[in-house]
PDB file of C-alpha atoms in Angstrom:
ATOM      1  CA  MET A   1      15.386  -0.517   2.692  1.00 43.00           C
ATOM      2  CA  LEU A   2      12.612   2.356   3.217  1.00 43.00           C
ATOM      3  CA  ARG A   3      13.057   3.301   6.600  1.00 43.00           C
ATOM      4  CA  SER A   4      11.182   5.377   9.361  1.00 43.00           C
ATOM      5  CA  LEU A   5      11.401   5.990  12.877  1.00 41.00           C
ATOM      6  CA  VAL A   6       8.662   4.908  15.424  1.00 41.00           C
ATOM      7  CA  GLY A   7       9.146   5.787  18.799  1.00 45.00           C
ATOM      8  CA  SER A   8      12.631   4.332  19.530  1.00 43.00           C
ATOM      9  CA  GLU A   9      12.544   1.564  16.688  1.00 49.00           C
ATOM     10  CA  MET A  10      13.575   1.581  13.131  1.00 56.00           C
ATOM     11  CA  CYS A  11      10.575   0.418  10.901  1.00 61.00           C
ATOM     12  CA  ILE A  12      10.407  -0.381   7.321  1.00 70.00           C
ATOM     13  CA  ARG A  13       7.848   0.701   4.600  1.00 74.00           C
ATOM     14  CA  ASP A  14       7.202  -2.469   3.422  1.00 76.00           C
ATOM     15  CA  ARG A  15       3.857  -1.703   1.637  1.00 77.00           C
ATOM     16  CA  TYR A  16       2.735   1.303   0.466  1.00 80.00           C
ATOM     17  CA  VAL A  17      -1.031   2.305  -1.006  1.00 81.00           C
ATOM     18  CA  LEU A  18      -1.900   5.440  -3.121  1.00 82.00           C
ATOM     19  CA  ARG A  19      -5.223   6.421  -3.314  1.00 81.00           C
ATOM     20  CA  GLY A  20      -6.702   8.906  -5.663  1.00 82.00           C
ATOM     21  CA  ILE A  21      -8.645  11.854  -3.932  1.00 79.00           C
ATOM     22  CA  GLU A  22      -9.839  14.449  -6.970  1.00 74.00           C
ATOM     23  CA  SER A  23     -11.498  13.875 -10.267  1.00 70.00           C
ATOM     24  CA  GLY A  24     -11.318  15.829 -13.289  1.00 76.00           C
ATOM     25  CA  MET A  25      -7.758  15.532 -13.690  1.00 84.00           C
ATOM     26  CA  ALA A  26      -5.688  14.994 -16.826  1.00 89.00           C
ATOM     27  CA  GLY A  27      -2.168  13.468 -16.354  1.00 90.00           C
ATOM     28  CA  GLY A  28      -0.545  12.832 -12.978  1.00 90.00           C
ATOM     29  CA  SER A  29      -0.448   9.109 -13.668  1.00 92.00           C
ATOM     30  CA  LEU A  30       1.711   6.784 -11.444  1.00 91.00           C
ATOM     31  CA  ASN A  31       4.668   5.668 -13.260  1.00 92.00           C
ATOM     32  CA  PHE A  32       7.009   2.665 -12.185  1.00 91.00           C
ATOM     33  CA  PRO A  33       9.829   3.237 -14.769  1.00 92.00           C
ATOM     34  CA  LEU A  34      11.759  -0.102 -14.224  1.00 90.00           C
ATOM     35  CA  HIS A  35       8.878  -2.567 -14.387  1.00 87.00           C
ATOM     36  CA  GLY A  36       9.948  -4.873 -17.175  1.00 84.00           C
ATOM     37  CA  ALA A  37      13.147  -2.620 -17.890  1.00 84.00           C
ATOM     38  CA  ALA A  38      16.502  -4.120 -18.235  1.00 82.00           C
ATOM     39  CA  SER A  39      18.345  -5.629 -15.181  1.00 81.00           C
ATOM     40  CA  ASN A  40      20.978  -3.023 -15.082  1.00 85.00           C
ATOM     41  CA  LEU A  41      18.701  -0.584 -14.746  1.00 87.00           C
ATOM     42  CA  THR A  42      18.018   0.596 -11.035  1.00 86.00           C
ATOM     43  CA  HIS A  43      16.407   3.666  -8.994  1.00 84.00           C
ATOM     44  CA  ARG A  44      20.024   5.040  -8.765  1.00 84.00           C
ATOM     45  CA  ASN A  45      20.796   5.058 -12.529  1.00 89.00           C
ATOM     46  CA  PHE A  46      17.380   5.541 -14.047  1.00 90.00           C
ATOM     47  CA  LEU A  47      17.684   8.927 -15.064  1.00 90.00           C
ATOM     48  CA  GLU A  48      21.222   9.035 -16.276  1.00 91.00           C
ATOM     49  CA  ALA A  49      20.788   5.856 -18.396  1.00 91.00           C
ATOM     50  CA  GLN A  50      17.611   7.173 -20.265  1.00 91.00           C
ATOM     51  CA  GLY A  51      19.231  10.577 -20.609  1.00 93.00           C
ATOM     52  CA  LEU A  52      15.968  12.275 -18.441  1.00 91.00           C
ATOM     53  CA  THR A  53      16.081  15.077 -16.091  1.00 91.00           C
ATOM     54  CA  PRO A  54      13.165  14.343 -13.201  1.00 90.00           C
ATOM     55  CA  GLU A  55      11.165  16.875 -14.943  1.00 91.00           C
ATOM     56  CA  GLY A  56      11.555  15.171 -18.577  1.00 92.00           C
ATOM     57  CA  TRP A  57      10.794  11.839 -17.041  1.00 91.00           C
ATOM     58  CA  ALA A  58       7.538  13.503 -15.720  1.00 91.00           C
ATOM     59  CA  ARG A  59       6.619  14.937 -18.739  1.00 92.00           C
ATOM     60  CA  GLU A  60       7.521  11.817 -21.034  1.00 92.00           C
ATOM     61  CA  CYS A  61       5.876   9.456 -18.515  1.00 91.00           C
ATOM     62  CA  ASN A  62       6.051   6.769 -20.991  1.00 90.00           C
ATOM     63  CA  HIS A  63       8.558   3.958 -19.188  1.00 91.00           C
ATOM     64  CA  GLY A  64       7.600   0.728 -17.873  1.00 91.00           C
ATOM     65  CA  LEU A  65       4.191   0.786 -16.335  1.00 91.00           C
ATOM     66  CA  VAL A  66       1.893   3.887 -16.272  1.00 92.00           C
ATOM     67  CA  VAL A  67      -0.993   3.766 -13.826  1.00 90.00           C
ATOM     68  CA  PRO A  68      -3.770   6.321 -13.575  1.00 89.00           C
ATOM     69  CA  VAL A  69      -4.724   7.932 -10.775  1.00 85.00           C
ATOM     70  CA  LYS A  70      -8.564   7.863 -10.478  1.00 83.00           C
ATOM     71  CA  ARG A  71     -10.784   9.327  -7.778  1.00 82.00           C
ATOM     72  CA  GLY A  72     -11.717   6.394  -5.358  1.00 78.00           C
ATOM     73  CA  ASP A  73      -8.926   4.044  -6.839  1.00 80.00           C
ATOM     74  CA  GLY A  74      -6.033   2.510  -4.981  1.00 80.00           C
ATOM     75  CA  VAL A  75      -2.809   1.370  -5.782  1.00 84.00           C
ATOM     76  CA  LEU A  76      -1.024  -1.260  -3.568  1.00 81.00           C
ATOM     77  CA  TRP A  77       2.478  -2.066  -4.176  1.00 83.00           C
ATOM     78  CA  TYR A  78       5.524  -3.938  -1.885  1.00 81.00           C
ATOM     79  CA  ASN A  79       8.525  -2.106  -1.902  1.00 82.00           C
ATOM     80  CA  HIS A  80      10.961  -5.307  -0.786  1.00 79.00           C
ATOM     81  CA  VAL A  81      11.476  -8.596  -1.622  1.00 78.00           C
ATOM     82  CA  TYR A  82      10.628 -11.392   0.686  1.00 73.00           C
ATOM     83  CA  ARG A  83      12.615 -14.486   0.708  1.00 69.00           C
ATOM     84  CA  ALA A  84      11.931 -17.485   3.204  1.00 64.00           C
ATOM     85  CA  GLY A  85       9.448 -15.313   5.371  1.00 64.00           C
ATOM     86  CA  LYS A  86      11.909 -12.112   5.875  1.00 71.00           C
ATOM     87  CA  VAL A  87      12.070  -9.087   4.394  1.00 73.00           C
ATOM     88  CA  GLY A  88      15.007  -8.673   2.018  1.00 74.00           C
ATOM     89  CA  ALA A  89      16.281  -6.190  -0.408  1.00 76.00           C
ATOM     90  CA  LEU A  90      14.338  -3.107  -1.770  1.00 78.00           C
ATOM     91  CA  ASP A  91      12.474  -4.151  -4.997  1.00 82.00           C
ATOM     92  CA  GLU A  92      13.610  -1.946  -7.814  1.00 85.00           C
ATOM     93  CA  GLY A  93      10.408  -2.206  -9.646  1.00 86.00           C
ATOM     94  CA  SER A  94       8.820  -0.493  -6.967  1.00 87.00           C
ATOM     95  CA  PHE A  95      10.558   2.956  -7.997  1.00 88.00           C
ATOM     96  CA  HIS A  96       8.129   5.156  -8.912  1.00 90.00           C
ATOM     97  CA  GLY A  97       6.826   8.540  -9.784  1.00 90.00           C
ATOM     98  CA  GLY A  98       4.326  11.112 -10.767  1.00 91.00           C
ATOM     99  CA  CYS A  99       3.780  12.092 -14.415  1.00 93.00           C
ATOM    100  CA  LEU A 100       2.963  15.621 -15.008  1.00 93.00           C
ATOM    101  CA  VAL A 101      -0.435  17.157 -14.376  1.00 92.00           C
ATOM    102  CA  ARG A 102      -1.760  18.519 -17.294  1.00 91.00           C
ATOM    103  CA  ARG A 103      -5.160  19.924 -16.027  1.00 92.00           C
ATOM    104  CA  GLY A 104      -6.706  20.516 -12.972  1.00 91.00           C
ATOM    105  CA  GLU A 105      -5.060  19.478  -9.375  1.00 89.00           C
ATOM    106  CA  LYS A 106      -3.498  16.239  -8.451  1.00 88.00           C
ATOM    107  CA  TRP A 107      -4.951  15.522  -4.805  1.00 87.00           C
ATOM    108  CA  ILE A 108      -3.905  11.921  -3.509  1.00 86.00           C
ATOM    109  CA  ALA A 109      -3.437   9.934  -0.146  1.00 83.00           C
ATOM    110  CA  ASN A 110      -0.456   7.837   0.813  1.00 82.00           C
ATOM    111  CA  HIS A 111      -0.662   4.876   3.206  1.00 78.00           C
ATOM    112  CA  TRP A 112       2.831   3.437   4.356  1.00 77.00           C
ATOM    113  CA  LEU A 113       2.542  -0.064   5.942  1.00 72.00           C
ATOM    114  CA  GLU A 114       5.318  -0.286   8.345  1.00 71.00           C
ATOM    115  CA  MET A 115       7.042  -3.765   9.895  1.00 69.00           C
ATOM    116  CA  SER A 116       8.812  -3.619  13.079  1.00 64.00           C
ATOM    117  CA  PRO A 117      12.105  -5.687  13.673  1.00 64.00           C
ATOM    118  CA  PRO A 118      12.543  -8.337  13.295  1.00 61.00           C
ATOM    119  CA  TYR A 119      11.289  -7.735   9.751  1.00 62.00           C
ATOM    120  CA  GLU A 120       9.907 -11.418   9.829  1.00 64.00           C
ATOM    121  CA  VAL A 121       6.547 -11.973   7.861  1.00 60.00           C
ATOM    122  CA  ARG A 122       3.858 -14.313   9.258  1.00 60.00           C
ATOM    123  CA  SER A 123       2.385 -16.851   6.912  1.00 65.00           C
ATOM    124  CA  LEU A 124      -0.321 -15.639   4.875  1.00 66.00           C
ATOM    125  CA  ASP A 125      -2.573 -17.937   7.044  1.00 70.00           C
ATOM    126  CA  ASP A 126      -1.549 -16.539  10.428  1.00 70.00           C
ATOM    127  CA  GLU A 127      -2.154 -13.033   8.921  1.00 70.00           C
ATOM    128  CA  ILE A 128      -5.336 -14.071   7.740  1.00 73.00           C
ATOM    129  CA  ALA A 129      -6.494 -15.883  10.911  1.00 75.00           C
ATOM    130  CA  ALA A 130      -4.989 -12.463  13.144  1.00 71.00           C
ATOM    131  CA  ALA A 131      -6.886  -9.991  10.793  1.00 75.00           C
ATOM    132  CA  MET A 132      -9.983 -12.063  10.993  1.00 77.00           C
ATOM    133  CA  ALA A 133     -10.170 -12.243  14.887  1.00 76.00           C
ATOM    134  CA  LEU A 134      -9.463  -8.808  15.196  1.00 75.00           C
ATOM    135  CA  LEU A 135     -11.988  -7.580  12.972  1.00 78.00           C
ATOM    136  CA  GLN A 136     -14.584  -9.935  14.684  1.00 79.00           C
ATOM    137  CA  SER A 137     -13.739  -8.429  18.142  1.00 78.00           C
ATOM    138  CA  MET A 138     -13.588  -4.882  17.005  1.00 76.00           C
ATOM    139  CA  LYS A 139     -17.006  -5.710  14.774  1.00 81.00           C
ATOM    140  CA  GLU A 140     -18.539  -6.974  18.411  1.00 81.00           C
ATOM    141  CA  SER A 141     -17.403  -3.895  20.179  1.00 79.00           C
ATOM    142  CA  LEU A 142     -18.911  -1.380  17.430  1.00 80.00           C
ATOM    143  CA  LEU A 143     -22.158  -3.029  17.636  1.00 83.00           C
ATOM    144  CA  ASP A 144     -22.082  -2.628  21.330  1.00 82.00           C
ATOM    145  CA  ASP A 145     -21.287   0.894  20.780  1.00 81.00           C
ATOM    146  CA  GLY A 146     -23.910   1.250  18.368  1.00 83.00           C
ATOM    147  CA  GLU A 147     -21.532   1.912  15.268  1.00 81.00           C
ATOM    148  CA  VAL A 148     -23.824   0.074  12.989  1.00 84.00           C
ATOM    149  CA  GLU A 149     -21.850   1.551   9.365  1.00 83.00           C
ATOM    150  CA  ASP A 150     -18.448   0.581  10.341  1.00 80.00           C
ATOM    151  CA  ALA A 151     -19.438  -3.018  11.706  1.00 80.00           C
ATOM    152  CA  VAL A 152     -21.079  -3.581   8.843  1.00 83.00           C
ATOM    153  CA  GLU A 153     -18.207  -2.525   6.905  1.00 81.00           C
ATOM    154  CA  VAL A 154     -16.280  -4.624   9.302  1.00 80.00           C
ATOM    155  CA  SER A 155     -18.579  -7.934   8.165  1.00 83.00           C
ATOM    156  CA  ARG A 156     -18.214  -7.056   4.539  1.00 81.00           C
ATOM    157  CA  VAL A 157     -14.619  -7.128   4.664  1.00 80.00           C
ATOM    158  CA  VAL A 158     -14.455 -10.569   6.838  1.00 80.00           C
ATOM    159  CA  ARG A 159     -16.697 -12.252   4.417  1.00 79.00           C
ATOM    160  CA  LEU A 160     -15.083 -11.030   1.503  1.00 78.00           C
ATOM    161  CA  LEU A 161     -11.501 -12.357   2.923  1.00 76.00           C
ATOM    162  CA  SER A 162     -13.149 -15.714   3.937  1.00 77.00           C
ATOM    163  CA  ALA A 163     -14.454 -16.336   0.072  1.00 76.00           C
ATOM    164  CA  GLU A 164     -11.059 -15.190  -1.280  1.00 70.00           C
ATOM    165  CA  ARG A 165      -9.193 -17.450   1.022  1.00 68.00           C
ATOM    166  CA  ALA A 166     -11.638 -20.382   0.254  1.00 68.00           C
ATOM    167  CA  ASN A 167     -11.091 -19.550  -3.278  1.00 67.00           C
ATOM    168  CA  SER A 168      -7.562 -19.091  -3.268  1.00 59.00           C
ATOM    169  CA  GLY A 169      -8.107 -15.599  -4.744  1.00 58.00           C
ATOM    170  CA  GLU A 170      -6.723 -12.679  -4.492  1.00 63.00           C
ATOM    171  CA  VAL A 171      -6.187 -12.795  -0.558  1.00 65.00           C
ATOM    172  CA  GLN A 172      -3.318 -10.685  -0.314  1.00 65.00           C
ATOM    173  CA  GLN A 173      -5.351  -7.562  -1.783  1.00 67.00           C
ATOM    174  CA  VAL A 174      -8.480  -8.334   0.409  1.00 70.00           C
ATOM    175  CA  LEU A 175      -5.765  -8.566   3.385  1.00 71.00           C
ATOM    176  CA  THR A 176      -4.741  -5.260   2.871  1.00 71.00           C
ATOM    177  CA  VAL A 177      -7.779  -3.775   2.839  1.00 71.00           C
ATOM    178  CA  ALA A 178      -8.720  -5.736   5.938  1.00 74.00           C
ATOM    179  CA  GLN A 179      -5.169  -4.204   7.673  1.00 70.00           C
ATOM    180  CA  LEU A 180      -6.189  -0.825   6.846  1.00 72.00           C
ATOM    181  CA  LEU A 181      -9.524  -1.003   7.850  1.00 72.00           C
ATOM    182  CA  ILE A 182      -8.211  -2.224  11.130  1.00 70.00           C
ATOM    183  CA  ARG A 183      -5.793   0.687  11.392  1.00 68.00           C
ATOM    184  CA  ARG A 184      -8.385   3.382  10.388  1.00 68.00           C
ATOM    185  CA  LEU A 185     -11.122   1.893  12.935  1.00 67.00           C
ATOM    186  CA  SER A 186      -8.224   1.775  16.003  1.00 62.00           C
ATOM    187  CA  ASN A 187      -7.367   5.421  15.029  1.00 60.00           C
ATOM    188  CA  SER A 188     -11.045   6.562  15.466  1.00 56.00           C
ATOM    189  CA  ASN A 189     -11.784   4.251  18.276  1.00 47.00           C
ATOM    190  CA  THR A 190     -10.693   2.836  21.260  1.00 41.00           C
ATOM    191  CA  PHE A 191      -9.830  -0.779  20.823  1.00 42.00           C
ATOM    192  CA  GLY A 192      -6.699  -1.086  23.457  1.00 37.00           C
ATOM    193  CA  LEU A 193      -4.258  -1.544  19.685  1.00 37.00           C
ATOM    194  CA  ASP A 194      -1.321  -0.122  19.652  1.00 33.00           C
TER     195      ASP A 194
END
């Protein structure tokens, strides 16, 4: 498992978001080389099995899934397999690396979404309900404090989350956006969140 220590608890990095910040770059894509690869390839044996060095892999950048990194775009992936509502083993398909930047500079922002013990996953409906309730509460506090722009952004995400939930659409992606917004607002304002 991908782990980090927060306080005295061991947390796992179960989701990862990478956002492009700079434009005008050539190359620099994100490569998931094990996406669609033979099941005997792992993050431990990929380079050797392909006869590559890390530098050679970055230059070639033609294995598996290649995702361009552009300003304003975001890529979300899960690092672990989930079974029966619990976090399982590392998902080999999440193994990734950066392709060689051929022109310009690569500026990205990484967001790790961590899960604390007991590493159990709530149902999607429970996650959505909790996010919507928290966002509604945050919106009221933002309006009370005169933070209209943030309140409008919260309203937009709540409406989008409600619509996707009702239509059985891309709920997980919208939920992640909602959770990122909650984290951003809770870091910049006082909402009594930990």
